[in-house]
CSV table of C-alpha atoms and ligand atoms in Angstrom, one decimal:
chain,number,residue,atom,x,y,z
Y,25,MET,CA,0.0,0.1,-0.2
Y,26,GLU,CA,1.2,3.3,-1.1
Y,27,THR,CA,1.1,5.8,2.1
Y,28,ILE,CA,-0.5,9.6,1.4
Y,29,LEU,CA,1.4,12.4,2.9
Y,30,PHE,CA,-1.2,15.2,3.6
Y,31,ASN,CA,-0.7,18.6,5.0
Y,32,ASP,CA,-3.1,20.2,7.4
Y,33,SER,CA,-5.3,22.4,4.6
Y,34,PRO,CA,-9.2,21.9,5.0
Y,35,GLU,CA,-9.0,19.7,2.0
Y,36,ASP,CA,-6.7,16.9,3.0
Y,37,LEU,CA,-8.0,17.1,6.8
Y,38,TYR,CA,-11.6,16.0,4.9
Y,39,LYS,CA,-9.7,13.4,3.0
Y,40,ALA,CA,-7.8,11.9,6.4
Y,41,ALA,CA,-11.4,12.0,8.2
Y,42,GLU,CA,-13.0,10.2,5.0
Y,43,LEU,CA,-10.3,7.2,5.3
Y,44,ILE,CA,-10.7,6.9,9.0
Y,45,LYS,CA,-14.8,7.0,8.8
Y,46,ASN,CA,-14.2,3.8,5.8
Y,47,GLY,CA,-12.4,1.9,8.0
Y,48,GLU,CA,-8.7,2.6,7.3
Y,49,ILE,CA,-5.9,4.0,9.7
Y,50,VAL,CA,-4.2,7.5,9.5
Y,51,GLY,CA,-1.4,8.8,11.2
Y,52,ILE,CA,-2.7,12.1,13.0
Y,53,PRO,CA,-0.8,15.2,14.6
Y,54,THR,CA,-1.3,15.5,18.5
Y,55,GLU,CA,0.0,17.9,21.2
Y,56,THR,CA,1.9,15.1,22.8
Y,57,VAL,CA,3.3,12.7,20.0
Y,58,TYR,CA,1.8,11.5,16.7
Y,59,GLY,CA,-0.9,8.9,17.0
Y,60,LEU,CA,-2.1,6.1,14.4
Y,61,GLY,CA,-5.7,6.9,14.3
Y,62,ALA,CA,-9.1,4.8,13.4
Y,63,ASP,CA,-12.5,4.8,14.3
Y,64,ALA,CA,-12.5,2.8,17.6
Y,65,SER,CA,-15.9,1.6,17.2
Y,66,ASN,CA,-15.0,-0.3,14.0
Y,67,GLU,CA,-13.4,-3.8,15.4
Y,68,GLU,CA,-11.6,-4.4,11.6
Y,69,ALA,CA,-10.1,-1.1,11.7
Y,70,VAL,CA,-8.8,-1.3,14.8
Y,71,ARG,CA,-7.1,-4.9,14.0
Y,72,LYS,CA,-5.6,-2.9,11.4
Y,73,ILE,CA,-3.5,-0.8,14.2
Y,74,PHE,CA,-2.5,-3.5,16.0
Y,75,ALA,CA,-1.0,-5.3,12.7
Y,76,ALA,CA,0.8,-2.0,12.1
Y,77,LYS,CA,2.5,-1.5,14.8
Y,78,GLY,CA,3.1,-5.2,16.0
Y,79,ARG,CA,1.5,-4.6,19.3
Y,80,PRO,CA,0.4,-7.2,21.6
Y,81,ALA,CA,-3.5,-7.6,21.7
Y,82,ASP,CA,-4.1,-7.5,25.2
Y,83,ASN,CA,-2.4,-3.4,25.5
Y,84,PRO,CA,-5.8,-1.1,25.2
Y,85,LEU,CA,-6.1,1.9,22.9
Y,86,ILE,CA,-7.1,5.4,24.0
Y,87,VAL,CA,-10.2,6.7,22.6
Y,88,HIS,CA,-10.0,10.4,21.7
Y,89,LEU,CA,-13.0,12.9,21.8
Y,90,ALA,CA,-13.3,16.4,20.5
Y,91,ASP,CA,-15.3,17.2,23.7
Y,92,PHE,CA,-15.1,15.2,27.3
Y,93,ASN,CA,-19.2,15.6,27.5
Y,94,ASP,CA,-19.3,13.0,24.6
Y,95,ALA,CA,-17.8,10.4,27.1
Y,96,VAL,CA,-21.2,9.5,28.3
Y,97,LYS,CA,-21.6,8.0,24.9
Y,98,TYR,CA,-18.9,5.4,25.5
Y,99,THR,CA,-18.5,4.5,29.1
Y,100,SER,CA,-21.1,3.4,31.7
Y,101,HIS,CA,-19.9,5.5,34.9
Y,102,ILE,CA,-18.4,8.8,35.0
Y,103,PRO,CA,-17.6,9.8,38.6
Y,104,GLU,CA,-17.9,13.8,39.6
Y,105,ILE,CA,-13.9,14.2,40.0
Y,106,ALA,CA,-13.7,13.3,36.3
Y,107,TYR,CA,-16.0,16.1,34.8
Y,108,LYS,CA,-13.6,18.1,37.6
Y,109,LEU,CA,-10.4,17.0,36.2
Y,110,ALA,CA,-11.7,17.3,32.5
Y,111,ASP,CA,-12.9,21.1,33.3
Y,112,GLU,CA,-8.9,21.7,34.5
Y,113,PHE,CA,-7.4,19.7,31.6
Y,114,CYS,CA,-9.2,19.2,28.8
Y,115,PRO,CA,-8.4,19.2,25.9
Y,116,GLY,CA,-4.7,18.5,26.9
Y,117,PRO,CA,-2.4,15.8,27.5
Y,118,LEU,CA,-4.3,14.0,30.2
Y,119,THR,CA,-6.4,10.4,29.5
Y,120,ILE,CA,-8.5,9.2,32.2
Y,121,ILE,CA,-9.6,5.4,32.7
Y,122,LEU,CA,-13.3,4.9,32.8
Y,123,PRO,CA,-15.4,1.8,32.7
Y,124,LYS,CA,-16.7,1.6,28.9
Y,125,ASN,CA,-19.8,0.7,27.7
Y,126,ASP,CA,-20.7,-1.7,24.6
Y,127,LYS,CA,-20.1,1.0,22.0
Y,128,ILE,CA,-16.4,-0.1,22.7
Y,129,PRO,CA,-15.7,-3.2,21.1
Y,130,SER,CA,-13.3,-5.6,23.2
Y,131,VAL,CA,-10.5,-5.6,20.6
Y,132,THR,CA,-10.3,-1.6,21.1
Y,133,SER,CA,-10.1,-2.1,25.1
Y,134,GLY,CA,-7.4,-5.0,24.9
Y,135,GLY,CA,-10.0,-7.0,26.8
Y,136,LEU,CA,-10.3,-4.6,29.5
Y,137,ASP,CA,-13.8,-3.4,30.9
Y,138,THR,CA,-12.4,-0.1,30.7
Y,139,VAL,CA,-11.4,2.5,28.1
Y,140,GLY,CA,-9.0,5.5,28.4
Y,141,ILE,CA,-10.7,8.7,27.4
Y,142,ARG,CA,-8.6,11.7,26.3
Y,143,VAL,CA,-9.7,14.9,24.3
Y,144,PRO,CA,-6.9,16.3,22.7
Y,145,ALA,CA,-6.1,19.9,22.1
Y,146,HIS,CA,-4.5,19.6,18.5
Y,147,PRO,CA,-6.4,21.5,16.0
Y,148,VAL,CA,-6.2,18.5,13.1
Y,149,MET,CA,-6.7,15.9,15.6
Y,150,ARG,CA,-9.7,17.7,16.8
Y,151,ARG,CA,-10.7,18.8,12.8
Y,152,ILE,CA,-10.4,14.8,12.0
Y,153,ILE,CA,-12.6,13.7,15.1
Y,154,GLU,CA,-15.3,16.6,14.0
Y,155,ILE,CA,-15.3,15.9,10.6
Y,156,SER,CA,-15.3,12.0,10.7
Y,157,GLY,CA,-17.6,11.8,13.5
Y,158,CYS,CA,-15.8,8.7,15.1
Y,159,PRO,CA,-14.2,8.3,18.4
Y,160,ILE,CA,-10.7,7.5,17.4
Y,161,ALA,CA,-8.9,5.3,19.0
Y,162,ALA,CA,-5.1,6.2,18.6
Y,163,PRO,CA,-2.0,4.6,20.1
Y,164,SER,CA,1.7,6.3,19.6
Y,165,ALA,CA,2.2,5.9,15.8
Y,166,ASN,CA,5.7,3.9,16.4
Y,167,THR,CA,6.6,0.4,15.8
Y,168,SER,CA,5.8,-1.4,19.1
Y,169,GLY,CA,8.6,-0.9,21.5
Y,170,TYR,CA,10.5,2.1,19.2
Y,171,PRO,CA,10.3,5.6,20.5
Y,172,SER,CA,7.2,7.4,20.3
Y,173,PRO,CA,7.1,10.0,16.8
Y,174,THR,CA,6.6,13.3,16.9
Y,175,THR,CA,7.3,14.5,13.4
Y,176,ALA,CA,5.2,13.2,10.4
Y,177,SER,CA,8.5,11.8,8.8
Y,178,HIS,CA,9.1,9.9,12.0
Y,179,VAL,CA,5.8,8.1,11.3
Y,180,MET,CA,6.9,7.6,7.6
Y,181,TYR,CA,10.0,6.1,8.6
Y,182,ASP,CA,8.2,3.7,10.7
Y,183,MET,CA,4.6,3.0,9.0
Y,184,SER,CA,5.2,3.8,5.2
Y,185,GLY,CA,3.5,1.1,3.3
Y,186,LYS,CA,1.9,-0.4,6.1
Y,187,ILE,CA,-1.1,2.5,6.8
Y,188,SER,CA,-3.4,4.8,3.9
Y,189,ALA,CA,-1.8,8.3,5.0
Y,190,VAL,CA,-0.1,10.3,7.5
Y,191,VAL,CA,-1.2,14.1,7.7
Y,192,ASP,CA,1.5,16.6,8.8
Y,193,GLY,CA,1.0,18.7,11.5
Y,194,GLY,CA,4.3,19.9,12.4
Y,195,GLN,CA,5.9,18.7,15.6
Y,196,SER,CA,4.3,17.7,18.7
Y,197,GLU,CA,4.5,20.2,21.1
Y,198,PHE,CA,4.7,18.5,24.4
Y,199,GLY,CA,6.9,15.4,22.9
Y,200,LEU,CA,5.8,12.7,25.5
Y,201,GLU,CA,2.4,10.7,25.6
Y,202,SER,CA,-0.3,12.0,27.9
Y,203,THR,CA,-0.6,11.1,31.5
Y,204,VAL,CA,-2.8,8.2,32.3
Y,205,ILE,CA,-4.8,8.1,35.3
Y,206,SER,CA,-7.3,5.8,37.0
Y,207,ILE,CA,-9.6,7.0,39.5
Y,208,GLU,CA,-9.7,5.3,42.9
Y,209,ASN,CA,-12.2,7.1,44.4
Y,210,GLU,CA,-14.1,10.9,44.6
Y,211,ASP,CA,-10.7,12.1,46.2
Y,212,THR,CA,-8.2,9.9,44.7
Y,213,VAL,CA,-6.4,9.1,41.7
Y,214,ARG,CA,-3.9,6.8,40.5
Y,215,ILE,CA,-0.9,8.0,37.8
Y,216,LEU,CA,-0.5,5.1,35.4
Y,217,ARG,CA,2.0,7.0,33.1
Y,218,PRO,CA,3.1,10.2,34.1
Y,219,GLY,CA,3.4,13.3,31.4
Y,220,CYS,CA,3.2,16.9,31.3
Y,221,VAL,CA,-0.1,16.8,33.5
Y,222,THR,CA,2.2,16.4,36.7
Y,223,SER,CA,0.9,15.3,40.0
Y,224,GLU,CA,1.4,18.7,41.4
Y,225,HIS,CA,-1.3,20.0,38.8
Y,226,LEU,CA,-3.8,16.6,39.6
Y,227,SER,CA,-3.5,17.9,43.2
Y,228,ARG,CA,-4.8,21.3,43.0
Y,229,ILE,CA,-8.1,19.7,41.6
Y,230,CYS,CA,-7.6,16.1,43.3
Y,231,ARG,CA,-6.7,15.8,47.2
Y,232,ASN,CA,-4.8,12.5,46.9
Y,233,VAL,CA,-2.5,11.4,43.9
Y,234,ILE,CA,-0.8,8.2,44.0
Y,235,ILE,CA,1.9,7.5,41.7
Y,236,ASP,CA,1.8,3.9,40.6
Y,237,LYS,CA,5.1,1.9,41.5
Y,238,ALA,CA,5.5,0.7,38.4
Y,239,ILE,CA,6.4,4.1,37.0
Y,240,LEU,CA,9.7,3.7,38.5
Y,241,LYS,CA,10.4,0.2,38.3
Y,242,GLU,CA,10.6,-2.7,36.3
Y,243,VAL,CA,7.7,-4.7,36.4
Y,244,GLU,CA,8.3,-8.4,37.6
Y,245,ALA,CA,7.4,-11.8,35.9
Y,246,GLY,CA,3.5,-12.5,36.9
Y,247,GLU,CA,3.2,-9.4,38.6
Y,248,THR,CA,-0.2,-7.8,38.5
Y,249,VAL,CA,-0.1,-4.5,36.7
Y,250,SER,CA,-3.0,-1.6,36.6
Y,251,SER,CA,-1.9,-0.8,32.8
Y,252,PRO,CA,-0.9,-3.3,30.4
Y,253,GLY,CA,1.7,-1.1,28.6
Y,254,MET,CA,3.6,-1.3,31.9
Y,255,LYS,CA,4.7,-4.6,31.0
Y,256,TYR,CA,5.9,-4.2,27.5
Y,257,LYS,CA,9.5,-2.8,26.5
Y,258,HIS,CA,9.1,0.7,25.5
Y,259,TYR,CA,10.9,3.4,23.6
Y,260,SER,CA,13.9,1.7,22.7
Y,261,PRO,CA,16.1,2.7,19.8
Y,262,GLN,CA,18.6,0.6,18.0
Y,263,ALA,CA,21.1,2.0,20.2
Y,264,ASP,CA,22.0,0.3,24.0
Y,265,ILE,CA,20.8,3.2,25.9
Y,266,VAL,CA,22.4,3.6,29.2
Y,267,LEU,CA,21.1,6.4,31.7
Y,268,LEU,CA,23.6,7.8,34.0
Y,269,GLU,CA,22.7,10.1,37.4
Y,270,GLY,CA,24.7,12.5,38.7
Y,271,ALA,CA,26.9,15.5,38.4
Y,272,ILE,CA,28.4,16.3,34.8
Y,273,GLU,CA,32.2,15.9,36.0
Y,274,ALA,CA,31.3,12.2,37.1
Y,275,PHE,CA,29.4,11.7,34.0
Y,276,THR,CA,32.2,12.9,31.9
Y,277,GLU,CA,34.8,10.9,34.0
Y,278,TYR,CA,32.5,7.7,33.1
Y,279,VAL,CA,31.9,8.1,29.4
Y,280,GLY,CA,35.8,8.7,29.2
Y,281,ARG,CA,36.1,5.5,30.8
Y,282,ASN,CA,33.8,3.5,28.5
Y,283,TYR,CA,34.3,5.7,25.3
Y,284,GLY,CA,35.1,4.0,21.7
Y,285,ASP,CA,33.6,4.3,18.4
Y,286,ASP,CA,30.2,5.1,18.1
Y,287,VAL,CA,29.5,5.9,21.6
Y,288,TYR,CA,27.9,9.5,22.4
Y,289,GLY,CA,26.6,11.2,25.1
Y,290,LEU,CA,22.9,12.5,25.2
Y,291,ILE,CA,23.4,15.5,28.0
Y,292,PHE,CA,22.0,18.9,28.5
Y,293,ASP,CA,22.8,22.4,26.6
Y,294,THR,CA,24.3,23.6,30.1
Y,295,ASP,CA,27.1,20.4,29.6
Y,296,ALA,CA,28.2,21.0,26.2
Y,297,GLU,CA,30.8,23.4,26.7
Y,298,SER,CA,32.8,21.4,29.1
Y,299,PHE,CA,32.2,17.9,27.5
Y,300,PRO,CA,35.1,16.7,24.9
Y,301,TYR,CA,33.3,13.7,23.5
Y,302,ARG,CA,30.6,13.0,20.9
Y,303,TYR,CA,27.1,14.1,22.0
Y,304,LEU,CA,23.7,15.6,21.0
Y,305,THR,CA,22.0,17.8,23.6
Y,306,TYR,CA,18.3,17.3,24.6
Y,307,GLY,CA,17.3,20.9,26.2
Y,308,SER,CA,17.9,22.6,30.0
Y,309,ASN,CA,14.5,22.2,31.1
Y,310,ASP,CA,12.4,19.4,32.0
Y,311,SER,CA,9.8,20.8,29.3
Y,312,GLN,CA,12.7,20.9,26.8
Y,313,LEU,CA,13.7,17.6,27.5
Y,314,ALA,CA,10.3,16.4,27.1
Y,315,HIS,CA,10.2,17.9,23.7
Y,316,ASN,CA,13.1,16.5,22.2
Y,317,ILE,CA,13.8,13.3,23.9
Y,318,PHE,CA,12.0,10.9,21.4
Y,319,SER,CA,13.5,12.9,18.5
Y,320,LYS,CA,16.9,12.5,19.9
Y,321,LEU,CA,16.8,9.1,20.2
Y,322,ARG,CA,15.9,8.8,16.8
Y,323,GLU,CA,18.4,11.1,15.4
Y,324,LEU,CA,21.2,8.9,17.2
Y,325,ASP,CA,20.1,5.6,15.7
Y,326,GLU,CA,20.4,7.4,12.2
Y,327,MET,CA,23.9,9.0,13.3
Y,328,GLY,CA,24.6,5.1,13.8
Y,329,ALA,CA,25.6,5.4,17.5
Y,330,LYS,CA,26.0,1.8,19.1
Y,331,LYS,CA,25.8,3.1,22.7
Y,332,VAL,CA,24.6,6.1,24.4
Y,333,PHE,CA,25.0,7.3,27.7
Y,334,VAL,CA,22.3,9.9,28.9
Y,335,ARG,CA,22.5,12.3,31.4
Y,336,ALA,CA,19.6,11.6,33.7
Y,337,PRO,CA,16.9,14.4,34.0
Y,338,SER,CA,15.2,14.8,37.8
Y,339,LYS,CA,12.4,12.8,38.9
Y,340,GLU,CA,10.4,16.3,39.7
Y,341,GLY,CA,7.8,17.7,37.6
Y,342,VAL,CA,7.7,16.9,34.1
Y,343,GLY,CA,11.2,15.6,34.7
Y,344,LEU,CA,9.5,12.4,36.0
Y,345,ALA,CA,7.8,11.5,32.7
Y,346,VAL,CA,11.1,11.8,30.9
Y,347,TYR,CA,12.8,9.9,33.5
Y,348,ASN,CA,10.1,7.3,33.2
Y,349,ARG,CA,10.7,6.8,29.4
Y,350,LEU,CA,14.5,6.9,29.5
Y,351,ILE,CA,14.5,3.9,32.4
Y,352,ARG,CA,12.4,2.0,29.6
Y,353,ALA,CA,14.6,3.0,26.8
Y,354,ALA,CA,17.9,1.7,28.7
Y,355,GLY,CA,16.0,-1.6,29.8
Y,356,PHE,CA,16.3,-0.4,33.5
Y,357,GLU,CA,20.0,-0.1,33.2
Y,358,VAL,CA,20.7,3.0,35.5
Y,359,ILE,CA,24.1,3.7,37.0
Y,360,ARG,CA,24.4,6.2,39.7
Y,361,ILE,CA,27.9,7.7,39.5
Q,30,LIG,O1,-0.6,11.0,24.2
Q,30,LIG,C1,-1.1,9.8,24.1
Q,30,LIG,O2,-1.7,9.3,24.9
Q,30,LIG,C2,-1.0,9.4,22.7
Q,30,LIG,C3,-1.4,10.1,21.6
Q,30,LIG,C4,-1.7,9.8,20.3
Q,30,LIG,O3,-3.0,10.5,22.1
Q,30,LIG,N1,-1.1,7.9,22.8
Q,30,LIG,C5,-0.6,7.1,23.4
Q,30,LIG,O4,-1.1,5.8,23.2
Q,30,LIG,O5,0.6,6.9,24.3
Q,30,LIG,P1,-0.6,4.4,23.6
Q,30,LIG,O6,-1.2,3.1,23.2
Q,30,LIG,O7,1.0,4.2,22.8
Q,30,LIG,O8,-0.3,4.5,25.2
Q,30,LIG,C6,-1.4,4.2,25.9
Q,30,LIG,C7,-1.1,3.5,27.4
Q,30,LIG,C8,-0.4,2.1,27.1
Q,30,LIG,O9,0.7,1.9,27.8
Q,30,LIG,C9,-1.9,1.6,27.5
Q,30,LIG,O10,-1.4,0.1,28.4
Q,30,LIG,C10,-2.2,2.3,28.5
Q,30,LIG,O11,-2.2,3.6,27.9
Q,30,LIG,N2,-4.1,2.3,28.7
Q,30,LIG,C11,-5.0,2.7,27.6
Q,30,LIG,N3,-6.4,2.1,27.9
Q,30,LIG,C12,-5.9,1.3,29.4
Q,30,LIG,C13,-6.8,1.2,30.1
Q,30,LIG,N4,-8.2,0.9,29.8
Q,30,LIG,N5,-6.6,0.8,31.2
Q,30,LIG,C14,-4.9,1.0,31.8
Q,30,LIG,N6,-4.2,1.6,31.3
Q,30,LIG,C15,-4.3,1.6,30.1
Q,31,LIG,MG1,2.8,4.1,22.7
């Protein structure tokens, strides 16, 4: 199949929405990362997403709506706290897990009786939902296991020949996938995947915010998880990633001792002046690190990097979300220096 590249003109958005309505799958920009979108209520279309990504069938898809009030059509119950959170954070990078109803087929929910609802802010994604009239199931548009795509060319690289089209809507603003939360009760939410809506943000609306323990550590074989995605290998480029936690002096010394052909550092902008080895930088504050991390991991592969030592971000605020992706990219190989 030839994958068409659309731009964000009204004609192209109309064509992309038509493809979705007709059961095809399309790469679509969102403010977090690019998604691989299909009509969430069409089982055949949703199966094409799993096939194109090579995604395990038990890993559920997030359903994207133009308005949180439409969630009543696809869920069996919406707690009051969900409305309060939606008032504050939707549209935006937040996914709320709710009990699903039978409008959402079991293939979409990975066999679970819940569904993740997200109201994206990106105007292109919003327009495609509106024109198609479909709830849009969309995982990140990468091959399973590879870093998430933040540009249309990343999506083309992974999906060309496997999907009907990609819509180019520029580089994703946040660069990391949405914060995924479940609701424990009217006072308590649990973060299953950290993102740019942080626990500090959520605490303004909800009294108790629990950070699931799987966010910072590897899930053990046989352990029950709150979110199937926690079990799988993620975000890994071809290069071997090692996360180093510590000051730049110790980082530089460590890389020096382990240096060789095709070894790179991935460091902060502010480290660059004193770093004597091959490197890329990925920003100087948490939002910039989030914005750049996935594209830098892909760029290192293009440059032929075989081993990459990454300067670890903080675990505060948005830093926690970047850290969460990096420990997975590193296969949990974190060294305190
Ligand atoms: O920002 C995002 O969320 C992007 C854009 C495209 O919207 N989407 C995205 O989808 O990251 P995906 O499929 O790559 O990641 C969704 C994560 C997975 O780890 C999945 O296991 C979890 O959310 N998830 C989805 N539905 C769930 C549910 N009902 N219960 C628990 N976890 C769920
Ligand atoms: Mg993903």
